[in-house]
Amino acid sequence: MSFKYIRNIPSAEEIISEIPLPKELGILKQKRDEEIKAVIEKSSNKFILIIGPCSAHDEDAVCDYIGRLAKVQEKVQEKIIIIPRIYTNKPRTTGEGYKGMLHQPDPMDKPNILEGLKAIRKMHIRAISESYLTPADEMLYPENYTYLQDVLSYVAIGARSVEDQQHRLTVSGMDIPVGMKNPTSGDTSVMLNSIQAAQHGHTFLYQGWEVKTSGNPLAHSVLRGAVNHYSTNIPNYHYEDMMNLAKDYEDRGLTNPTIIVDTNHSNSMKRFKEQPRIVKEVLYSRRHSPILKDMVKGLMIESYIEEGNQNANERVYGKSITDPCLGWEDSEKLIYYIAENL
């Protein structure tokens, strides 16, 4: 066999028992979950802002950044719910490069999945305890979700995962909002198929069990732009794109039709400084159209302490080692702009 079995990984129950979420933080999470759910269900007029670094590779810098977000959250709490991005699994287009803290607790060291599972759980819990903001993470591997299921308030399904059956079925058993991105091709019907599948119950094999799910009515769309057959980035955050998606939602009769716009990736052509401009256009479109004001309920922004990105061996504090991010000063200004223009 070409597989080399390194070690048997403890179950989620064992890891959670070793690194438990304190009871008071569990209560906090339940409250936050209800507030976020109310936005998706449209019983709240608040706006969701999922913001943070492309990848969380340094616990101290991540918690420093989220502490700054927490201070801003206090000032905009009447209008915005900030959900910090703590993304610990990174898809790599070619399979090469840093795959996130789950794989490498130290980006300069070799992979260690067991220590990675412990490291990401500790980081999430520390971030919650210091900021009182419950986080988002990307579900790159469906079988790993249970290791963080008690700490996450939002989950993203990436452009390369959204067509995968196991991702769709796993989402159907989750009880928090899950943003499902359009695939890199830009075909929004694939994204809507995924949402439709996730909103229904299923019976399937999961972690060695036959399981049955009831469906997740909080599954919704995330527009992240596309790449055409010439490898050209094609944005899909413009007014016409969102109106077309709103019509497709209506035609399908899906529950809680919701759009979140990812302001980076192919929408910005990975030009991170374009994110504020894209935010402003999306907010203008919401003000122009009652349909979009009702349906566009949030934004995703890639942001960190220092703008841009770096190689892992440079070790600049608070700077991304994957995709480039907006810096803190610009991010803070942008959050206040969003709050003033909803």
CSV table of C-alpha atoms in Angstrom, one decimal:
chain,number,residue,atom,x,y,z
A,1,MET,CA,0.0,0.0,0.0
A,2,SER,CA,1.1,3.6,-0.6
A,3,PHE,CA,-0.5,4.7,2.6
A,4,LYS,CA,1.8,5.0,5.7
A,5,TYR,CA,-0.3,4.9,8.9
A,6,ILE,CA,1.5,7.3,11.3
A,7,ARG,CA,-0.8,7.2,14.4
A,8,ASN,CA,-4.3,6.7,15.4
A,9,ILE,CA,-6.0,10.1,16.1
A,10,PRO,CA,-8.1,10.4,19.3
A,11,SER,CA,-11.8,10.9,18.7
A,12,ALA,CA,-13.5,14.3,18.9
A,13,GLU,CA,-14.9,13.4,22.3
A,14,GLU,CA,-11.4,12.7,23.6
A,15,ILE,CA,-9.9,15.9,22.3
A,16,ILE,CA,-12.9,18.0,23.6
A,17,SER,CA,-12.6,16.3,27.0
A,18,GLU,CA,-8.9,17.2,27.1
A,19,ILE,CA,-9.5,20.8,25.9
A,20,PRO,CA,-13.0,21.7,27.0
A,21,LEU,CA,-14.9,24.9,26.2
A,22,PRO,CA,-15.7,26.5,29.6
A,23,LYS,CA,-19.4,26.5,30.4
A,24,GLU,CA,-19.8,30.3,30.4
A,25,LEU,CA,-18.3,30.5,26.9
A,26,GLY,CA,-20.7,27.8,25.8
A,27,ILE,CA,-23.6,30.0,27.0
A,28,LEU,CA,-22.1,32.9,25.2
A,29,LYS,CA,-21.8,30.9,22.0
A,30,GLN,CA,-25.5,29.9,22.2
A,31,LYS,CA,-26.5,33.5,22.5
A,32,ARG,CA,-24.3,34.6,19.6
A,33,ASP,CA,-25.6,31.7,17.5
A,34,GLU,CA,-29.2,32.9,18.0
A,35,GLU,CA,-28.2,36.4,17.0
A,36,ILE,CA,-26.5,35.3,13.8
A,37,LYS,CA,-29.4,32.9,13.0
A,38,ALA,CA,-31.9,35.7,13.3
A,39,VAL,CA,-30.0,37.6,10.6
A,40,ILE,CA,-30.2,34.7,8.2
A,41,GLU,CA,-33.9,34.1,9.0
A,42,LYS,CA,-34.4,37.9,8.5
A,43,SER,CA,-36.0,38.5,11.9
A,44,SER,CA,-33.0,40.8,12.6
A,45,ASN,CA,-31.9,43.7,10.5
A,46,LYS,CA,-28.3,43.4,11.6
A,47,PHE,CA,-25.5,42.8,9.1
A,48,ILE,CA,-22.9,40.0,9.3
A,49,LEU,CA,-19.2,40.8,8.8
A,50,ILE,CA,-16.9,37.7,8.6
A,51,ILE,CA,-13.5,39.3,8.8
A,52,GLY,CA,-9.9,38.2,9.5
A,53,PRO,CA,-6.7,36.8,8.1
A,54,CYS,CA,-6.6,34.5,5.1
A,55,SER,CA,-5.1,31.8,7.4
A,56,ALA,CA,-4.6,31.7,11.2
A,57,HIS,CA,-1.0,30.6,11.5
A,58,ASP,CA,0.1,32.5,14.8
A,59,GLU,CA,-2.1,32.2,17.9
A,60,ASP,CA,-0.8,35.3,19.6
A,61,ALA,CA,-1.2,37.5,16.5
A,62,VAL,CA,-4.7,36.1,15.7
A,63,CYS,CA,-5.9,36.8,19.3
A,64,ASP,CA,-4.3,40.3,19.2
A,65,TYR,CA,-6.2,41.0,16.0
A,66,ILE,CA,-9.5,39.6,17.3
A,67,GLY,CA,-9.1,41.7,20.5
A,68,ARG,CA,-9.0,44.7,18.2
A,69,LEU,CA,-12.1,43.5,16.5
A,70,ALA,CA,-13.9,43.1,19.8
A,71,LYS,CA,-13.3,46.8,20.6
A,72,VAL,CA,-14.8,47.8,17.3
A,73,GLN,CA,-17.7,45.4,17.8
A,74,GLU,CA,-18.8,47.3,20.9
A,75,LYS,CA,-19.1,50.5,18.8
A,76,VAL,CA,-21.1,49.0,15.9
A,77,GLN,CA,-23.1,46.3,17.8
A,78,GLU,CA,-26.4,48.0,17.0
A,79,LYS,CA,-25.9,47.3,13.3
A,80,ILE,CA,-23.2,44.7,12.7
A,81,ILE,CA,-22.4,41.2,14.1
A,82,ILE,CA,-18.6,40.7,13.6
A,83,ILE,CA,-17.6,37.0,13.2
A,84,PRO,CA,-13.8,36.7,13.2
A,85,ARG,CA,-12.2,34.5,10.6
A,86,ILE,CA,-10.1,31.9,12.3
A,87,TYR,CA,-9.4,29.7,9.3
A,88,THR,CA,-7.2,26.7,10.2
A,89,ASN,CA,-7.5,24.6,7.1
A,90,LYS,CA,-6.2,25.9,3.8
A,91,PRO,CA,-7.0,24.4,0.4
A,92,ARG,CA,-4.0,24.5,-2.0
A,93,THR,CA,-4.8,24.6,-5.7
A,94,THR,CA,-1.8,22.4,-6.6
A,95,GLY,CA,-1.6,20.6,-3.3
A,96,GLU,CA,1.6,22.4,-2.4
A,97,GLY,CA,2.2,25.0,0.3
A,98,TYR,CA,1.1,25.7,3.8
A,99,LYS,CA,-2.2,23.8,4.5
A,100,GLY,CA,-3.1,25.6,7.8
A,101,MET,CA,-2.5,25.2,11.5
A,102,LEU,CA,-4.3,21.9,11.5
A,103,HIS,CA,-1.5,20.4,9.4
A,104,GLN,CA,1.4,22.4,10.8
A,105,PRO,CA,1.0,24.1,14.2
A,106,ASP,CA,4.4,25.6,13.4
A,107,PRO,CA,4.5,26.7,9.7
A,108,MET,CA,8.3,26.1,9.6
A,109,ASP,CA,8.0,22.5,11.0
A,110,LYS,CA,6.8,19.3,9.5
A,111,PRO,CA,3.1,18.3,9.6
A,112,ASN,CA,1.6,17.0,12.8
A,113,ILE,CA,-2.1,16.4,12.7
A,114,LEU,CA,-2.6,15.4,16.3
A,115,GLU,CA,-0.8,18.5,17.6
A,116,GLY,CA,-2.6,20.5,15.0
A,117,LEU,CA,-6.0,19.5,16.2
A,118,LYS,CA,-5.1,20.5,19.7
A,119,ALA,CA,-3.5,23.7,18.6
A,120,ILE,CA,-6.5,24.9,16.6
A,121,ARG,CA,-9.0,24.1,19.4
A,122,LYS,CA,-6.9,25.9,21.9
A,123,MET,CA,-6.6,28.9,19.7
A,124,HIS,CA,-10.4,29.1,19.0
A,125,ILE,CA,-11.1,28.8,22.7
A,126,ARG,CA,-8.5,31.5,23.7
A,127,ALA,CA,-9.9,33.8,21.0
A,128,ILE,CA,-13.5,33.4,22.4
A,129,SER,CA,-12.4,33.9,26.0
A,130,GLU,CA,-10.4,37.1,25.3
A,131,SER,CA,-12.8,38.7,22.8
A,132,TYR,CA,-16.3,37.2,23.5
A,133,LEU,CA,-16.6,36.9,19.7
A,134,THR,CA,-17.3,33.4,18.4
A,135,PRO,CA,-15.5,32.5,15.2
A,136,ALA,CA,-15.9,31.2,11.7
A,137,ASP,CA,-13.7,28.5,10.1
A,138,GLU,CA,-13.6,26.8,6.7
A,139,MET,CA,-14.7,23.1,6.6
A,140,LEU,CA,-12.1,21.8,4.3
A,141,TYR,CA,-12.4,18.2,5.7
A,142,PRO,CA,-15.9,17.2,6.8
A,143,GLU,CA,-14.7,14.6,9.2
A,144,ASN,CA,-12.8,17.2,11.2
A,145,TYR,CA,-15.8,19.4,11.9
A,146,THR,CA,-16.7,17.5,15.1
A,147,TYR,CA,-13.4,18.6,16.7
A,148,LEU,CA,-14.7,22.2,16.6
A,149,GLN,CA,-18.5,21.9,16.5
A,150,ASP,CA,-18.9,23.4,20.0
A,151,VAL,CA,-16.9,26.5,19.3
A,152,LEU,CA,-17.8,27.7,15.8
A,153,SER,CA,-20.7,30.0,15.0
A,154,TYR,CA,-20.2,30.0,11.2
A,155,VAL,CA,-18.7,27.6,8.7
A,156,ALA,CA,-17.6,28.3,5.1
A,157,ILE,CA,-17.6,25.7,2.3
A,158,GLY,CA,-14.9,26.7,-0.2
A,159,ALA,CA,-15.1,26.9,-4.0
A,160,ARG,CA,-13.3,23.6,-4.4
A,161,SER,CA,-15.4,21.8,-1.9
A,162,VAL,CA,-18.9,22.9,-2.7
A,163,GLU,CA,-19.5,20.2,-5.3
A,164,ASP,CA,-18.4,17.4,-2.9
A,165,GLN,CA,-21.2,15.2,-1.8
A,166,GLN,CA,-19.7,14.6,1.7
A,167,HIS,CA,-19.5,18.3,2.4
A,168,ARG,CA,-23.2,18.8,1.3
A,169,LEU,CA,-24.4,16.0,3.5
A,170,THR,CA,-22.4,17.0,6.5
A,171,VAL,CA,-23.7,20.6,6.3
A,172,SER,CA,-27.2,19.1,6.4
A,173,GLY,CA,-26.6,17.9,9.9
A,174,MET,CA,-25.2,21.2,11.2
A,175,ASP,CA,-27.3,23.8,13.2
A,176,ILE,CA,-25.3,26.9,12.5
A,177,PRO,CA,-25.2,29.1,9.3
A,178,VAL,CA,-23.0,27.7,6.6
A,179,GLY,CA,-21.9,29.8,3.6
A,180,MET,CA,-21.5,27.8,0.5
A,181,LYS,CA,-19.3,29.5,-2.2
A,182,ASN,CA,-19.8,29.4,-5.9
A,183,PRO,CA,-17.2,27.0,-7.5
A,184,THR,CA,-14.2,28.5,-9.2
A,185,SER,CA,-16.0,28.1,-12.6
A,186,GLY,CA,-18.5,30.6,-11.4
A,187,ASP,CA,-21.5,28.4,-12.1
A,188,THR,CA,-24.0,29.6,-9.4
A,189,SER,CA,-26.3,26.7,-10.2
A,190,VAL,CA,-23.7,24.4,-8.6
A,191,MET,CA,-23.8,26.5,-5.5
A,192,LEU,CA,-27.6,26.5,-5.4
A,193,ASN,CA,-27.6,22.7,-5.9
A,194,SER,CA,-25.3,22.4,-2.8
A,195,ILE,CA,-27.6,24.7,-0.7
A,196,GLN,CA,-30.6,22.7,-1.8
A,197,ALA,CA,-28.9,19.4,-0.9
A,198,ALA,CA,-27.8,20.8,2.5
A,199,GLN,CA,-31.2,22.1,3.4
A,200,HIS,CA,-32.7,18.6,3.1
A,201,GLY,CA,-32.1,15.6,5.5
A,202,HIS,CA,-30.0,12.6,4.4
A,203,THR,CA,-28.9,9.2,5.6
A,204,PHE,CA,-25.2,8.5,5.0
A,205,LEU,CA,-21.9,7.2,6.3
A,206,TYR,CA,-20.0,9.6,8.6
A,207,GLN,CA,-17.1,8.8,10.9
A,208,GLY,CA,-17.8,5.1,10.9
A,209,TRP,CA,-21.5,5.6,11.7
A,210,GLU,CA,-24.7,5.4,9.7
A,211,VAL,CA,-26.2,8.8,10.5
A,212,LYS,CA,-29.5,10.6,9.6
A,213,THR,CA,-29.7,14.4,9.4
A,214,SER,CA,-32.7,16.8,9.4
A,215,GLY,CA,-31.4,19.4,7.0
A,216,ASN,CA,-29.9,22.8,7.6
A,217,PRO,CA,-32.2,25.8,6.7
A,218,LEU,CA,-29.3,28.2,7.4
A,219,ALA,CA,-27.2,27.1,4.5
A,220,HIS,CA,-26.8,30.0,2.1
A,221,SER,CA,-24.7,31.4,-0.8
A,222,VAL,CA,-21.4,33.2,-0.9
A,223,LEU,CA,-20.3,35.0,-4.1
A,224,ARG,CA,-16.5,34.8,-4.4
A,225,GLY,CA,-16.0,35.5,-8.1
A,226,ALA,CA,-14.8,33.0,-10.8
A,227,VAL,CA,-12.0,32.0,-13.1
A,228,ASN,CA,-12.8,31.4,-16.8
A,229,HIS,CA,-11.1,29.0,-19.2
A,230,TYR,CA,-8.4,31.6,-19.9
A,231,SER,CA,-7.6,31.8,-16.1
A,232,THR,CA,-9.0,35.3,-16.0
A,233,ASN,CA,-10.7,36.4,-12.8
A,234,ILE,CA,-14.4,37.3,-13.3
A,235,PRO,CA,-16.1,39.2,-10.4
A,236,ASN,CA,-19.7,38.3,-9.5
A,237,TYR,CA,-20.5,41.0,-6.9
A,238,HIS,CA,-22.0,43.5,-9.3
A,239,TYR,CA,-25.7,44.5,-9.1
A,240,GLU,CA,-26.7,42.4,-12.1
A,241,ASP,CA,-25.0,39.3,-10.6
A,242,MET,CA,-26.7,39.6,-7.3
A,243,MET,CA,-30.1,40.3,-8.9
A,244,ASN,CA,-29.8,37.2,-11.1
A,245,LEU,CA,-28.9,35.1,-8.1
A,246,ALA,CA,-31.9,36.6,-6.2
A,247,LYS,CA,-34.2,35.5,-9.1
A,248,ASP,CA,-32.6,32.0,-9.1
A,249,TYR,CA,-33.2,31.7,-5.4
A,250,GLU,CA,-36.9,32.7,-5.9
A,251,ASP,CA,-37.3,30.2,-8.7
A,252,ARG,CA,-36.0,27.3,-6.5
A,253,GLY,CA,-38.0,28.3,-3.4
A,254,LEU,CA,-35.1,27.7,-1.1
A,255,THR,CA,-35.4,28.5,2.6
A,256,ASN,CA,-33.9,31.8,4.0
A,257,PRO,CA,-32.5,33.1,0.6
A,258,THR,CA,-29.3,34.8,1.7
A,259,ILE,CA,-26.3,36.2,-0.1
A,260,ILE,CA,-22.9,36.9,1.4
A,261,VAL,CA,-20.3,38.7,-0.8
A,262,ASP,CA,-16.6,37.7,-0.5
A,263,THR,CA,-14.7,40.9,-1.3
A,264,ASN,CA,-11.4,39.2,-2.0
A,265,HIS,CA,-10.4,36.1,-4.1
A,266,SER,CA,-11.6,36.3,-7.7
A,267,ASN,CA,-13.9,39.2,-6.9
A,268,SER,CA,-10.9,41.4,-6.2
A,269,MET,CA,-8.6,39.5,-8.5
A,270,LYS,CA,-6.6,39.0,-5.3
A,271,ARG,CA,-5.8,42.7,-5.2
A,272,PHE,CA,-6.5,43.1,-1.5
A,273,LYS,CA,-6.7,46.9,-1.6
A,274,GLU,CA,-9.7,46.6,-3.9
A,275,GLN,CA,-11.8,45.3,-1.0
A,276,PRO,CA,-13.0,48.7,0.3
A,277,ARG,CA,-14.2,49.6,-3.2
A,278,ILE,CA,-16.1,46.4,-3.6
A,279,VAL,CA,-17.7,46.8,-0.2
A,280,LYS,CA,-18.9,50.3,-1.2
A,281,GLU,CA,-20.4,49.0,-4.4
A,282,VAL,CA,-22.2,46.2,-2.6
A,283,LEU,CA,-23.6,48.6,0.0
A,284,TYR,CA,-24.8,50.9,-2.8
A,285,SER,CA,-26.5,48.0,-4.6
A,286,ARG,CA,-28.3,47.2,-1.3
A,287,ARG,CA,-29.5,50.7,-0.9
A,288,HIS,CA,-30.7,50.8,-4.5
A,289,SER,CA,-32.7,47.6,-4.5
A,290,PRO,CA,-35.2,46.5,-1.7
A,291,ILE,CA,-34.7,42.9,-2.9
A,292,LEU,CA,-31.0,43.1,-2.3
A,293,LYS,CA,-31.3,45.0,0.9
A,294,ASP,CA,-33.4,42.0,2.1
A,295,MET,CA,-31.2,39.3,0.7
A,296,VAL,CA,-27.6,40.6,0.9
A,297,LYS,CA,-26.9,40.0,4.6
A,298,GLY,CA,-23.2,40.2,5.0
A,299,LEU,CA,-19.6,40.4,3.7
A,300,MET,CA,-16.4,38.4,3.9
A,301,ILE,CA,-13.2,40.5,4.2
A,302,GLU,CA,-9.6,39.3,4.4
A,303,SER,CA,-7.9,41.5,6.9
A,304,TYR,CA,-5.0,41.3,9.4
A,305,ILE,CA,-2.7,43.5,11.5
A,306,GLU,CA,-0.2,44.2,8.7
A,307,GLU,CA,-1.3,44.6,5.1
A,308,GLY,CA,-0.1,42.3,2.3
A,309,ASN,CA,1.5,38.9,2.8
A,310,GLN,CA,4.9,37.3,3.3
A,311,ASN,CA,6.8,34.1,3.1
A,312,ALA,CA,6.5,31.9,6.2
A,313,ASN,CA,10.2,32.3,7.1
A,314,GLU,CA,10.0,36.1,7.3
A,315,ARG,CA,8.0,35.9,10.5
A,316,VAL,CA,6.5,39.4,10.5
A,317,TYR,CA,4.0,39.6,13.3
A,318,GLY,CA,0.4,39.8,12.2
A,319,LYS,CA,1.1,39.4,8.5
A,320,SER,CA,-0.5,36.7,6.3
A,321,ILE,CA,1.6,33.9,5.0
A,322,THR,CA,-1.1,32.9,2.4
A,323,ASP,CA,-3.2,35.4,0.5
A,324,PRO,CA,-2.6,39.2,1.0
A,325,CYS,CA,-4.9,40.9,3.5
A,326,LEU,CA,-6.1,44.5,4.2
A,327,GLY,CA,-4.1,46.1,7.1
A,328,TRP,CA,-5.7,47.0,10.5
A,329,GLU,CA,-6.1,50.7,10.0
A,330,ASP,CA,-7.9,50.4,6.7
A,331,SER,CA,-10.0,47.5,8.1
A,332,GLU,CA,-11.1,49.5,11.1
A,333,LYS,CA,-12.1,52.5,8.9
A,334,LEU,CA,-14.0,50.1,6.6
A,335,ILE,CA,-16.0,48.6,9.4
A,336,TYR,CA,-17.1,52.0,10.6
A,337,TYR,CA,-18.0,52.9,7.0
A,338,ILE,CA,-20.1,49.8,6.7
A,339,ALA,CA,-22.0,50.6,9.9
A,340,GLU,CA,-22.7,54.1,8.6
A,341,ASN,CA,-24.0,53.0,5.2
A,342,LEU,CA,-26.2,50.0,5.8
